[in-house]
mmCIF file with all atom_site columns, C-alpha atoms in Angstrom:
data_model
loop_
_atom_site.group_PDB
_atom_site.id
_atom_site.type_symbol
_atom_site.label_atom_id
_atom_site.label_alt_id
_atom_site.label_comp_id
_atom_site.label_asym_id
_atom_site.label_entity_id
_atom_site.label_seq_id
_atom_site.pdbx_PDB_ins_code
_atom_site.Cartn_x
_atom_site.Cartn_y
_atom_site.Cartn_z
_atom_site.occupancy
_atom_site.B_iso_or_equiv
_atom_site.pdbx_formal_charge
_atom_site.auth_seq_id
_atom_site.auth_comp_id
_atom_site.auth_asym_id
_atom_site.auth_atom_id
_atom_site.pdbx_PDB_model_num
ATOM 1   C CA . MET G 1 1   ? 0.000   0.000   0.000   1.00 87.00 ? 1   MET G CA 1
ATOM 2   C CA . SER G 1 2   ? 2.054   2.908   -1.294  1.00 96.00 ? 2   SER G CA 1
ATOM 3   C CA . THR G 1 3   ? 1.364   6.261   0.331   1.00 97.00 ? 3   THR G CA 1
ATOM 4   C CA . LEU G 1 4   ? 1.772   9.360   -1.811  1.00 98.00 ? 4   LEU G CA 1
ATOM 5   C CA . LEU G 1 5   ? 2.102   12.874  -0.416  1.00 98.00 ? 5   LEU G CA 1
ATOM 6   C CA . LEU G 1 6   ? 1.353   15.478  -3.075  1.00 98.00 ? 6   LEU G CA 1
ATOM 7   C CA . LEU G 1 7   ? 2.876   18.860  -2.221  1.00 98.00 ? 7   LEU G CA 1
ATOM 8   C CA . ARG G 1 8   ? 2.106   21.965  -4.218  1.00 98.00 ? 8   ARG G CA 1
ATOM 9   C CA . HIS G 1 9   ? 4.981   24.426  -4.484  1.00 98.00 ? 9   HIS G CA 1
ATOM 10  C CA . GLY G 1 10  ? 4.988   27.624  -2.448  1.00 98.00 ? 10  GLY G CA 1
ATOM 11  C CA . LEU G 1 11  ? 4.050   31.081  -3.652  1.00 98.00 ? 11  LEU G CA 1
ATOM 12  C CA . THR G 1 12  ? 5.941   32.991  -6.330  1.00 98.00 ? 12  THR G CA 1
ATOM 13  C CA . GLU G 1 13  ? 5.537   36.581  -7.424  1.00 97.00 ? 13  GLU G CA 1
ATOM 14  C CA . LEU G 1 14  ? 3.414   35.345  -10.341 1.00 96.00 ? 14  LEU G CA 1
ATOM 15  C CA . THR G 1 15  ? 1.131   32.989  -8.390  1.00 95.00 ? 15  THR G CA 1
ATOM 16  C CA . GLY G 1 16  ? -2.422  34.234  -8.758  1.00 91.00 ? 16  GLY G CA 1
ATOM 17  C CA . PRO G 1 17  ? -2.333  37.172  -11.200 1.00 94.00 ? 17  PRO G CA 1
ATOM 18  C CA . VAL G 1 18  ? -0.279  35.530  -13.967 1.00 96.00 ? 18  VAL G CA 1
ATOM 19  C CA . LEU G 1 19  ? -0.298  32.049  -15.485 1.00 97.00 ? 19  LEU G CA 1
ATOM 20  C CA . ALA G 1 20  ? 3.364   31.176  -15.020 1.00 97.00 ? 20  ALA G CA 1
ATOM 21  C CA . GLY G 1 21  ? 3.090   27.765  -16.654 1.00 97.00 ? 21  GLY G CA 1
ATOM 22  C CA . ARG G 1 22  ? 6.515   26.504  -17.689 1.00 98.00 ? 22  ARG G CA 1
ATOM 23  C CA . THR G 1 23  ? 8.145   29.944  -17.727 1.00 97.00 ? 23  THR G CA 1
ATOM 24  C CA . PRO G 1 24  ? 11.776  29.369  -16.713 1.00 95.00 ? 24  PRO G CA 1
ATOM 25  C CA . GLY G 1 25  ? 13.336  31.168  -13.793 1.00 97.00 ? 25  GLY G CA 1
ATOM 26  C CA . VAL G 1 26  ? 10.197  31.501  -11.664 1.00 98.00 ? 26  VAL G CA 1
ATOM 27  C CA . HIS G 1 27  ? 11.440  31.074  -8.102  1.00 98.00 ? 27  HIS G CA 1
ATOM 28  C CA . LEU G 1 28  ? 9.744   31.084  -4.722  1.00 98.00 ? 28  LEU G CA 1
ATOM 29  C CA . ASP G 1 29  ? 9.341   34.567  -3.335  1.00 98.00 ? 29  ASP G CA 1
ATOM 30  C CA . GLU G 1 30  ? 9.820   35.403  0.346   1.00 98.00 ? 30  GLU G CA 1
ATOM 31  C CA . ARG G 1 31  ? 6.327   34.154  1.175   1.00 98.00 ? 31  ARG G CA 1
ATOM 32  C CA . GLY G 1 32  ? 6.950   30.951  -0.748  1.00 98.00 ? 32  GLY G CA 1
ATOM 33  C CA . ARG G 1 33  ? 10.247  30.290  1.001   1.00 98.00 ? 33  ARG G CA 1
ATOM 34  C CA . GLU G 1 34  ? 8.543   30.742  4.356   1.00 98.00 ? 34  GLU G CA 1
ATOM 35  C CA . GLN G 1 35  ? 5.809   28.344  3.262   1.00 98.00 ? 35  GLN G CA 1
ATOM 36  C CA . ALA G 1 36  ? 8.410   25.782  2.171   1.00 98.00 ? 36  ALA G CA 1
ATOM 37  C CA . ASP G 1 37  ? 10.136  25.997  5.552   1.00 97.00 ? 37  ASP G CA 1
ATOM 38  C CA . ARG G 1 38  ? 6.825   25.604  7.374   1.00 97.00 ? 38  ARG G CA 1
ATOM 39  C CA . VAL G 1 39  ? 5.725   22.615  5.336   1.00 97.00 ? 39  VAL G CA 1
ATOM 40  C CA . ALA G 1 40  ? 9.110   20.994  5.970   1.00 97.00 ? 40  ALA G CA 1
ATOM 41  C CA . GLU G 1 41  ? 8.437   21.397  9.698   1.00 96.00 ? 41  GLU G CA 1
ATOM 42  C CA . ARG G 1 42  ? 4.938   19.974  9.298   1.00 96.00 ? 42  ARG G CA 1
ATOM 43  C CA . LEU G 1 43  ? 6.305   16.920  7.505   1.00 96.00 ? 43  LEU G CA 1
ATOM 44  C CA . ALA G 1 44  ? 9.293   16.409  9.803   1.00 95.00 ? 44  ALA G CA 1
ATOM 45  C CA . GLY G 1 45  ? 7.648   13.531  11.659  1.00 94.00 ? 45  GLY G CA 1
ATOM 46  C CA . ILE G 1 46  ? 6.880   11.539  8.509   1.00 96.00 ? 46  ILE G CA 1
ATOM 47  C CA . ALA G 1 47  ? 9.570   9.178   7.230   1.00 96.00 ? 47  ALA G CA 1
ATOM 48  C CA . LEU G 1 48  ? 9.902   9.428   3.463   1.00 98.00 ? 48  LEU G CA 1
ATOM 49  C CA . ASP G 1 49  ? 11.400  6.809   1.163   1.00 98.00 ? 49  ASP G CA 1
ATOM 50  C CA . ALA G 1 50  ? 11.790  9.215   -1.755  1.00 98.00 ? 50  ALA G CA 1
ATOM 51  C CA . ILE G 1 51  ? 11.207  12.811  -2.811  1.00 98.00 ? 51  ILE G CA 1
ATOM 52  C CA . VAL G 1 52  ? 10.231  13.485  -6.415  1.00 98.00 ? 52  VAL G CA 1
ATOM 53  C CA . SER G 1 53  ? 9.755   16.874  -8.039  1.00 98.00 ? 53  SER G CA 1
ATOM 54  C CA . SER G 1 54  ? 8.651   18.645  -11.151 1.00 98.00 ? 54  SER G CA 1
ATOM 55  C CA . PRO G 1 55  ? 11.805  20.024  -12.791 1.00 98.00 ? 55  PRO G CA 1
ATOM 56  C CA . LEU G 1 56  ? 10.614  23.641  -12.491 1.00 98.00 ? 56  LEU G CA 1
ATOM 57  C CA . GLU G 1 57  ? 12.489  25.810  -10.005 1.00 98.00 ? 57  GLU G CA 1
ATOM 58  C CA . ARG G 1 58  ? 9.587   26.623  -7.709  1.00 98.00 ? 58  ARG G CA 1
ATOM 59  C CA . CYS G 1 59  ? 8.897   22.940  -7.109  1.00 98.00 ? 59  CYS G CA 1
ATOM 60  C CA . ARG G 1 60  ? 12.524  21.947  -6.663  1.00 98.00 ? 60  ARG G CA 1
ATOM 61  C CA . GLU G 1 61  ? 13.039  24.765  -4.153  1.00 98.00 ? 61  GLU G CA 1
ATOM 62  C CA . THR G 1 62  ? 9.989   23.631  -2.164  1.00 98.00 ? 62  THR G CA 1
ATOM 63  C CA . ALA G 1 63  ? 11.139  20.008  -2.295  1.00 98.00 ? 63  ALA G CA 1
ATOM 64  C CA . GLN G 1 64  ? 14.642  20.998  -1.185  1.00 98.00 ? 64  GLN G CA 1
ATOM 65  C CA . ALA G 1 65  ? 13.244  22.465  2.021   1.00 98.00 ? 65  ALA G CA 1
ATOM 66  C CA . VAL G 1 66  ? 11.547  19.145  2.786   1.00 98.00 ? 66  VAL G CA 1
ATOM 67  C CA . ALA G 1 67  ? 14.656  17.152  1.831   1.00 98.00 ? 67  ALA G CA 1
ATOM 68  C CA . ALA G 1 68  ? 16.999  19.145  4.078   1.00 96.00 ? 68  ALA G CA 1
ATOM 69  C CA . GLY G 1 69  ? 18.473  16.907  6.765   1.00 92.00 ? 69  GLY G CA 1
ATOM 70  C CA . ARG G 1 70  ? 16.847  13.747  5.444   1.00 95.00 ? 70  ARG G CA 1
ATOM 71  C CA . GLY G 1 71  ? 19.757  12.478  3.362   1.00 93.00 ? 71  GLY G CA 1
ATOM 72  C CA . LEU G 1 72  ? 17.493  12.031  0.346   1.00 96.00 ? 72  LEU G CA 1
ATOM 73  C CA . GLU G 1 73  ? 18.219  13.191  -3.173  1.00 96.00 ? 73  GLU G CA 1
ATOM 74  C CA . ILE G 1 74  ? 15.462  14.874  -5.145  1.00 98.00 ? 74  ILE G CA 1
ATOM 75  C CA . HIS G 1 75  ? 14.402  12.891  -8.183  1.00 98.00 ? 75  HIS G CA 1
ATOM 76  C CA . SER G 1 76  ? 13.251  15.039  -11.092 1.00 98.00 ? 76  SER G CA 1
ATOM 77  C CA . ASP G 1 77  ? 10.380  13.637  -13.160 1.00 98.00 ? 77  ASP G CA 1
ATOM 78  C CA . GLU G 1 78  ? 9.202   15.550  -16.236 1.00 98.00 ? 78  GLU G CA 1
ATOM 79  C CA . ARG G 1 79  ? 5.802   13.880  -16.004 1.00 98.00 ? 79  ARG G CA 1
ATOM 80  C CA . PHE G 1 80  ? 4.988   15.990  -12.933 1.00 98.00 ? 80  PHE G CA 1
ATOM 81  C CA . ILE G 1 81  ? 5.785   19.265  -14.726 1.00 98.00 ? 81  ILE G CA 1
ATOM 82  C CA . GLU G 1 82  ? 3.188   22.015  -15.037 1.00 98.00 ? 82  GLU G CA 1
ATOM 83  C CA . CYS G 1 83  ? 0.613   21.809  -17.808 1.00 98.00 ? 83  CYS G CA 1
ATOM 84  C CA . GLY G 1 84  ? 1.900   23.148  -21.099 1.00 98.00 ? 84  GLY G CA 1
ATOM 85  C CA . TYR G 1 85  ? -0.333  26.196  -21.459 1.00 98.00 ? 85  TYR G CA 1
ATOM 86  C CA . GLY G 1 86  ? 1.224   27.216  -24.770 1.00 98.00 ? 86  GLY G CA 1
ATOM 87  C CA . GLU G 1 87  ? 0.185   30.699  -25.880 1.00 98.00 ? 87  GLU G CA 1
ATOM 88  C CA . TRP G 1 88  ? -1.555  31.286  -22.540 1.00 98.00 ? 88  TRP G CA 1
ATOM 89  C CA . THR G 1 89  ? 1.763   31.142  -20.676 1.00 98.00 ? 89  THR G CA 1
ATOM 90  C CA . GLY G 1 90  ? 2.738   34.428  -19.038 1.00 97.00 ? 90  GLY G CA 1
ATOM 91  C CA . ARG G 1 91  ? -0.642  36.073  -19.546 1.00 97.00 ? 91  ARG G CA 1
ATOM 92  C CA . LYS G 1 92  ? -2.778  37.586  -16.793 1.00 97.00 ? 92  LYS G CA 1
ATOM 93  C CA . LEU G 1 93  ? -5.614  35.404  -15.549 1.00 96.00 ? 93  LEU G CA 1
ATOM 94  C CA . ALA G 1 94  ? -8.015  38.361  -15.661 1.00 96.00 ? 94  ALA G CA 1
ATOM 95  C CA . GLU G 1 95  ? -7.267  38.659  -19.363 1.00 97.00 ? 95  GLU G CA 1
ATOM 96  C CA . LEU G 1 96  ? -7.534  34.911  -20.000 1.00 97.00 ? 96  LEU G CA 1
ATOM 97  C CA . ALA G 1 97  ? -10.950 34.827  -18.307 1.00 96.00 ? 97  ALA G CA 1
ATOM 98  C CA . LYS G 1 98  ? -12.320 36.766  -21.293 1.00 96.00 ? 98  LYS G CA 1
ATOM 99  C CA . GLU G 1 99  ? -11.203 34.096  -23.772 1.00 97.00 ? 99  GLU G CA 1
ATOM 100 C CA . PRO G 1 100 ? -13.936 31.749  -25.098 1.00 96.00 ? 100 PRO G CA 1
ATOM 101 C CA . LEU G 1 101 ? -11.765 28.760  -24.148 1.00 97.00 ? 101 LEU G CA 1
ATOM 102 C CA . TRP G 1 102 ? -11.888 29.813  -20.499 1.00 97.00 ? 102 TRP G CA 1
ATOM 103 C CA . GLN G 1 103 ? -15.484 28.654  -20.122 1.00 96.00 ? 103 GLN G CA 1
ATOM 104 C CA . VAL G 1 104 ? -14.582 25.323  -21.679 1.00 97.00 ? 104 VAL G CA 1
ATOM 105 C CA . VAL G 1 105 ? -11.773 24.952  -19.150 1.00 97.00 ? 105 VAL G CA 1
ATOM 106 C CA . GLN G 1 106 ? -14.356 25.533  -16.413 1.00 95.00 ? 106 GLN G CA 1
ATOM 107 C CA . ALA G 1 107 ? -17.123 23.256  -17.662 1.00 95.00 ? 107 ALA G CA 1
ATOM 108 C CA . HIS G 1 108 ? -15.479 20.659  -19.899 1.00 97.00 ? 108 HIS G CA 1
ATOM 109 C CA . PRO G 1 109 ? -11.732 20.541  -19.166 1.00 97.00 ? 109 PRO G CA 1
ATOM 110 C CA . SER G 1 110 ? -11.333 17.058  -20.609 1.00 98.00 ? 110 SER G CA 1
ATOM 111 C CA . ALA G 1 111 ? -11.901 18.592  -24.056 1.00 97.00 ? 111 ALA G CA 1
ATOM 112 C CA . VAL G 1 112 ? -9.367  21.400  -23.630 1.00 97.00 ? 112 VAL G CA 1
ATOM 113 C CA . VAL G 1 113 ? -6.192  21.672  -25.653 1.00 98.00 ? 113 VAL G CA 1
ATOM 114 C CA . PHE G 1 114 ? -4.401  24.932  -24.901 1.00 98.00 ? 114 PHE G CA 1
ATOM 115 C CA . PRO G 1 115 ? -3.407  26.842  -28.050 1.00 98.00 ? 115 PRO G CA 1
ATOM 116 C CA . GLY G 1 116 ? 0.108   25.800  -28.923 1.00 98.00 ? 116 GLY G CA 1
ATOM 117 C CA . GLY G 1 117 ? 0.175   23.715  -25.746 1.00 98.00 ? 117 GLY G CA 1
ATOM 118 C CA . GLU G 1 118 ? -1.023  20.579  -24.043 1.00 98.00 ? 118 GLU G CA 1
ATOM 119 C CA . ALA G 1 119 ? -4.377  18.889  -23.471 1.00 98.00 ? 119 ALA G CA 1
ATOM 120 C CA . LEU G 1 120 ? -5.523  18.647  -19.864 1.00 98.00 ? 120 LEU G CA 1
ATOM 121 C CA . ALA G 1 121 ? -6.370  14.996  -20.512 1.00 98.00 ? 121 ALA G CA 1
ATOM 122 C CA . THR G 1 122 ? -2.726  14.453  -21.458 1.00 98.00 ? 122 THR G CA 1
ATOM 123 C CA . VAL G 1 123 ? -1.622  16.103  -18.219 1.00 98.00 ? 123 VAL G CA 1
ATOM 124 C CA . GLN G 1 124 ? -3.734  13.665  -16.218 1.00 98.00 ? 124 GLN G CA 1
ATOM 125 C CA . HIS G 1 125 ? -2.548  10.654  -18.207 1.00 98.00 ? 125 HIS G CA 1
ATOM 126 C CA . ARG G 1 126 ? 1.169   11.413  -17.817 1.00 98.00 ? 126 ARG G CA 1
ATOM 127 C CA . ALA G 1 127 ? 0.917   12.322  -14.128 1.00 98.00 ? 127 ALA G CA 1
ATOM 128 C CA . VAL G 1 128 ? -1.145  9.283   -13.161 1.00 98.00 ? 128 VAL G CA 1
ATOM 129 C CA . GLN G 1 129 ? 1.186   7.015   -15.112 1.00 98.00 ? 129 GLN G CA 1
ATOM 130 C CA . ALA G 1 130 ? 4.122   8.557   -13.256 1.00 98.00 ? 130 ALA G CA 1
ATOM 131 C CA . VAL G 1 131 ? 2.442   7.825   -9.906  1.00 98.00 ? 131 VAL G CA 1
ATOM 132 C CA . ARG G 1 132 ? 1.858   4.214   -10.903 1.00 97.00 ? 132 ARG G CA 1
ATOM 133 C CA . ASP G 1 133 ? 5.466   3.854   -12.008 1.00 98.00 ? 133 ASP G CA 1
ATOM 134 C CA . TRP G 1 134 ? 6.788   5.293   -8.729  1.00 98.00 ? 134 TRP G CA 1
ATOM 135 C CA . ASN G 1 135 ? 4.436   3.069   -6.717  1.00 98.00 ? 135 ASN G CA 1
ATOM 136 C CA . GLU G 1 136 ? 5.865   0.045   -8.479  1.00 97.00 ? 136 GLU G CA 1
ATOM 137 C CA . ARG G 1 137 ? 9.451   1.268   -8.264  1.00 97.00 ? 137 ARG G CA 1
ATOM 138 C CA . LEU G 1 138 ? 9.347   2.047   -4.534  1.00 97.00 ? 138 LEU G CA 1
ATOM 139 C CA . GLY G 1 139 ? 7.156   -0.845  -3.431  1.00 94.00 ? 139 GLY G CA 1
ATOM 140 C CA . GLU G 1 140 ? 3.906   -1.256  -1.588  1.00 89.00 ? 140 GLU G CA 1
ATOM 141 C CA . LYS G 1 141 ? 5.277   -0.206  1.814   1.00 93.00 ? 141 LYS G CA 1
ATOM 142 C CA . ALA G 1 142 ? 6.731   3.066   0.550   1.00 97.00 ? 142 ALA G CA 1
ATOM 143 C CA . THR G 1 143 ? 5.792   6.564   1.630   1.00 98.00 ? 143 THR G CA 1
ATOM 144 C CA . TYR G 1 144 ? 7.014   9.211   -0.779  1.00 98.00 ? 144 TYR G CA 1
ATOM 145 C CA . LEU G 1 145 ? 6.490   12.847  -1.662  1.00 98.00 ? 145 LEU G CA 1
ATOM 146 C CA . VAL G 1 146 ? 5.886   14.454  -5.052  1.00 98.00 ? 146 VAL G CA 1
ATOM 147 C CA . CYS G 1 147 ? 6.153   18.230  -5.369  1.00 98.00 ? 147 CYS G CA 1
ATOM 148 C CA . SER G 1 148 ? 4.140   19.456  -8.319  1.00 98.00 ? 148 SER G CA 1
ATOM 149 C CA . HIS G 1 149 ? 1.630   22.048  -9.549  1.00 98.00 ? 149 HIS G CA 1
ATOM 150 C CA . GLY G 1 150 ? -2.012  22.818  -8.835  1.00 97.00 ? 150 GLY G CA 1
ATOM 151 C CA . ASP G 1 151 ? -3.641  21.445  -11.971 1.00 97.00 ? 151 ASP G CA 1
ATOM 152 C CA . VAL G 1 152 ? -1.395  18.366  -11.975 1.00 98.00 ? 152 VAL G CA 1
ATOM 153 C CA . ILE G 1 153 ? -2.287  17.569  -8.371  1.00 98.00 ? 153 ILE G CA 1
ATOM 154 C CA . LYS G 1 154 ? -5.987  18.137  -9.032  1.00 98.00 ? 154 LYS G CA 1
ATOM 155 C CA . ALA G 1 155 ? -5.836  15.750  -11.993 1.00 98.00 ? 155 ALA G CA 1
ATOM 156 C CA . ILE G 1 156 ? -4.181  13.028  -9.884  1.00 98.00 ? 156 ILE G CA 1
ATOM 157 C CA . VAL G 1 157 ? -6.786  13.497  -7.154  1.00 98.00 ? 157 VAL G CA 1
ATOM 158 C CA . ALA G 1 158 ? -9.636  13.232  -9.671  1.00 98.00 ? 158 ALA G CA 1
ATOM 159 C CA . ASP G 1 159 ? -8.240  9.916   -10.877 1.00 98.00 ? 159 ASP G CA 1
ATOM 160 C CA . ALA G 1 160 ? -7.813  8.639   -7.304  1.00 98.00 ? 160 ALA G CA 1
ATOM 161 C CA . MET G 1 161 ? -11.402 9.581   -6.455  1.00 97.00 ? 161 MET G CA 1
ATOM 162 C CA . GLY G 1 162 ? -12.731 7.933   -9.592  1.00 97.00 ? 162 GLY G CA 1
ATOM 163 C CA . ILE G 1 163 ? -14.298 11.134  -10.867 1.00 97.00 ? 163 ILE G CA 1
ATOM 164 C CA . HIS G 1 164 ? -14.241 12.398  -14.430 1.00 97.00 ? 164 HIS G CA 1
ATOM 165 C CA . LEU G 1 165 ? -11.631 14.981  -15.344 1.00 98.00 ? 165 LEU G CA 1
ATOM 166 C CA . ASP G 1 166 ? -14.499 17.381  -16.045 1.00 97.00 ? 166 ASP G CA 1
ATOM 167 C CA . GLN G 1 167 ? -15.056 17.501  -12.267 1.00 97.00 ? 167 GLN G CA 1
ATOM 168 C CA . PHE G 1 168 ? -11.466 18.271  -11.317 1.00 96.00 ? 168 PHE G CA 1
ATOM 169 C CA . GLN G 1 169 ? -12.219 21.978  -10.914 1.00 96.00 ? 169 GLN G CA 1
ATOM 170 C CA . ARG G 1 170 ? -14.056 21.003  -7.718  1.00 96.00 ? 170 ARG G CA 1
ATOM 171 C CA . VAL G 1 171 ? -10.717 20.030  -6.173  1.00 97.00 ? 171 VAL G CA 1
ATOM 172 C CA . THR G 1 172 ? -8.522  22.621  -4.463  1.00 96.00 ? 172 THR G CA 1
ATOM 173 C CA . ALA G 1 173 ? -4.724  22.548  -4.179  1.00 97.00 ? 173 ALA G CA 1
ATOM 174 C CA . ASP G 1 174 ? -3.431  25.679  -2.457  1.00 97.00 ? 174 ASP G CA 1
ATOM 175 C CA . PRO G 1 175 ? 0.245   26.684  -2.439  1.00 97.00 ? 175 PRO G CA 1
ATOM 176 C CA . ALA G 1 176 ? 2.287   24.573  0.022   1.00 97.00 ? 176 ALA G CA 1
ATOM 177 C CA . SER G 1 177 ? -0.719  22.342  0.729   1.00 98.00 ? 177 SER G CA 1
ATOM 178 C CA . VAL G 1 178 ? -0.357  18.593  1.182   1.00 98.00 ? 178 VAL G CA 1
ATOM 179 C CA . THR G 1 179 ? -2.707  15.975  -0.232  1.00 98.00 ? 179 THR G CA 1
ATOM 180 C CA . ILE G 1 180 ? -2.278  12.333  0.769   1.00 97.00 ? 180 ILE G CA 1
ATOM 181 C CA . ILE G 1 181 ? -3.393  9.317   -1.255  1.00 98.00 ? 181 ILE G CA 1
ATOM 182 C CA . ARG G 1 182 ? -2.887  5.691   -0.260  1.00 97.00 ? 182 ARG G CA 1
ATOM 183 C CA . TYR G 1 183 ? -2.823  3.184   -3.112  1.00 97.00 ? 183 TYR G CA 1
ATOM 184 C CA . THR G 1 184 ? -3.996  -0.352  -2.361  1.00 94.00 ? 184 THR G CA 1
ATOM 185 C CA . PRO G 1 185 ? -4.196  -3.303  -4.783  1.00 91.00 ? 185 PRO G CA 1
ATOM 186 C CA . ILE G 1 186 ? -7.867  -2.616  -5.484  1.00 91.00 ? 186 ILE G CA 1
ATOM 187 C CA . ARG G 1 187 ? -8.356  1.158   -5.191  1.00 94.00 ? 187 ARG G CA 1
ATOM 188 C CA . PRO G 1 188 ? -6.804  4.420   -3.962  1.00 97.00 ? 188 PRO G CA 1
ATOM 189 C CA . PHE G 1 189 ? -7.967  6.116   -0.758  1.00 97.00 ? 189 PHE G CA 1
ATOM 190 C CA . LEU G 1 190 ? -7.877  9.902   -0.412  1.00 97.00 ? 190 LEU G CA 1
ATOM 191 C CA . LEU G 1 191 ? -6.682  10.427  3.160   1.00 96.00 ? 191 LEU G CA 1
ATOM 192 C CA . LYS G 1 192 ? -6.121  14.191  3.192   1.00 96.00 ? 192 LYS G CA 1
ATOM 193 C CA . LEU G 1 193 ? -6.900  16.954  0.719   1.00 97.00 ? 193 LEU G CA 1
ATOM 194 C CA . ASN G 1 194 ? -5.391  20.442  0.578   1.00 97.00 ? 194 ASN G CA 1
ATOM 195 C CA . GLU G 1 195 ? -4.041  20.154  4.108   1.00 95.00 ? 195 GLU G CA 1
ATOM 196 C CA . THR G 1 196 ? -2.320  23.327  5.318   1.00 90.00 ? 196 THR G CA 1
ATOM 197 C CA . GLY G 1 197 ? -2.180  22.515  9.030   1.00 83.00 ? 197 GLY G CA 1
ATOM 198 C CA . ASN G 1 198 ? -0.456  19.811  11.044  1.00 76.00 ? 198 ASN G CA 1
ATOM 199 C CA . ILE G 1 199 ? 0.061   16.570  9.177   1.00 77.00 ? 199 ILE G CA 1
ATOM 200 C CA . ALA G 1 200 ? 0.057   13.019  10.507  1.00 73.00 ? 200 ALA G CA 1
ATOM 201 C CA . LEU G 1 201 ? -0.381  9.880   8.480   1.00 78.00 ? 201 LEU G CA 1
ATOM 202 C CA . PRO G 1 202 ? -3.304  7.632   9.427   1.00 71.00 ? 202 PRO G CA 1
ATOM 203 C CA . GLU G 1 203 ? -2.010  4.192   10.263  1.00 70.00 ? 203 GLU G CA 1
ATOM 204 C CA . GLN G 1 204 ? -2.280  1.644   7.500   1.00 66.00 ? 204 GLN G CA 1
ATOM 205 C CA . GLY G 1 205 ? -5.297  -0.584  7.948   1.00 56.00 ? 205 GLY G CA 1
ATOM 206 C CA . SER G 1 206 ? -5.235  -4.282  7.252   1.00 42.00 ? 206 SER G CA 1
ATOM 207 C CA . ALA G 1 207 ? -5.889  -5.309  3.665   1.00 41.00 ? 207 ALA G CA 1
ATOM 208 C CA . ASP G 1 208 ? -8.960  -7.464  3.264   1.00 40.00 ? 208 ASP G CA 1
ATOM 209 C CA . LYS G 1 209 ? -9.070  -10.569 1.094   1.00 38.00 ? 209 LYS G CA 1
ATOM 210 C CA . ASP G 1 210 ? -10.211 -8.553  -1.922  1.00 40.00 ? 210 ASP G CA 1
ATOM 211 C CA . GLY G 1 211 ? -7.270  -6.190  -1.650  1.00 41.00 ? 211 GLY G CA 1
ATOM 212 C CA . GLY G 1 212 ? -9.179  -3.331  -0.042  1.00 41.00 ? 212 GLY G CA 1
ATOM 213 C CA . GLU G 1 213 ? -8.101  -1.539  3.088   1.00 41.00 ? 213 GLU G CA 1
ATOM 214 C CA . ASN G 1 214 ? -9.819  -0.790  6.353   1.00 42.00 ? 214 ASN G CA 1
ATOM 215 C CA . ILE G 1 215 ? -8.808  2.688   7.403   1.00 40.00 ? 215 ILE G CA 1
ATOM 216 C CA . THR G 1 216 ? -9.624  4.114   10.813  1.00 33.00 ? 216 THR G CA 1
ATOM 217 C CA . GLY G 1 217 ? -9.162  6.974   12.343  1.00 28.00 ? 217 GLY G CA 1
ATOM 218 C CA . SER G 1 218 ? -12.744 28.963  -5.624  1.00 29.00 ? 218 SER G CA 1
ATOM 219 C CA . ASP G 1 219 ? -9.600  27.621  -7.048  1.00 37.00 ? 219 ASP G CA 1
ATOM 220 C CA . ALA G 1 220 ? -8.484  29.206  -10.348 1.00 40.00 ? 220 ALA G CA 1
ATOM 221 C CA . ALA G 1 221 ? -9.334  27.302  -13.504 1.00 47.00 ? 221 ALA G CA 1
ATOM 222 C CA . VAL G 1 222 ? -5.713  27.003  -14.491 1.00 64.00 ? 222 VAL G CA 1
ATOM 223 C CA . GLY G 1 223 ? -2.563  27.415  -12.492 1.00 55.00 ? 223 GLY G CA 1
ATOM 224 C CA . GLY G 1 224 ? -4.135  25.920  -9.362  1.00 58.00 ? 224 GLY G CA 1
ATOM 225 C CA . GLY G 1 225 ? -5.160  29.207  -7.773  1.00 56.00 ? 225 GLY G CA 1
ATOM 226 C CA . ALA G 1 226 ? -3.326  31.658  -5.575  1.00 55.00 ? 226 ALA G CA 1
ATOM 227 C CA . GLY G 1 227 ? -4.551  30.355  -2.240  1.00 56.00 ? 227 GLY G CA 1
ATOM 228 C CA . THR G 1 228 ? -3.946  32.541  0.776   1.00 46.00 ? 228 THR G CA 1
ATOM 229 C CA . THR G 1 229 ? -0.958  34.712  1.455   1.00 40.00 ? 229 THR G CA 1
#
């Protein structure tokens, strides 16, 4: 039963007003660095078998704060990179909201292909496949962290919950929030969503004979949303 912690990167100067996308050189700002330090403290009591990150700077910087003192290298995986927003990259969200495609992103994201960019369905496919590969690579007892982006995390959560990609806008992933999914042989369990407070892993329940597990115990349309400062 692999346990995945999905961490969204901390704030940057572009988070919220501008769709940063894959723009190079976008680093955590002072608020984001403080968030990264705080989330590292919140996760300090959880033993991690691996830390994986989107290759973009803001994710790697957030992951580095968590990795500090753990003796773990950060694995870069392109499949967790931000959605390729193409011609939308670098534009203001207020401006993009006037585009006809914006309403499609809201109501029918599974049909969206960003001009000169990537389809949201492709984002979900590559990210979910990456999770499955890491689950297999690390083994069923592993607990690992992936630092990624709002829309990528929302797409993984939608898959874990068994809901259509068209419903992924109902999921929230704030900056520096942690979402926890436990993968069993038969189905995933969403243990925590958009957690910004103290974090503790629920103990693993016993797997039943069918492979299940007994467990006790408005976001922006693209870019994942600015969250709170």
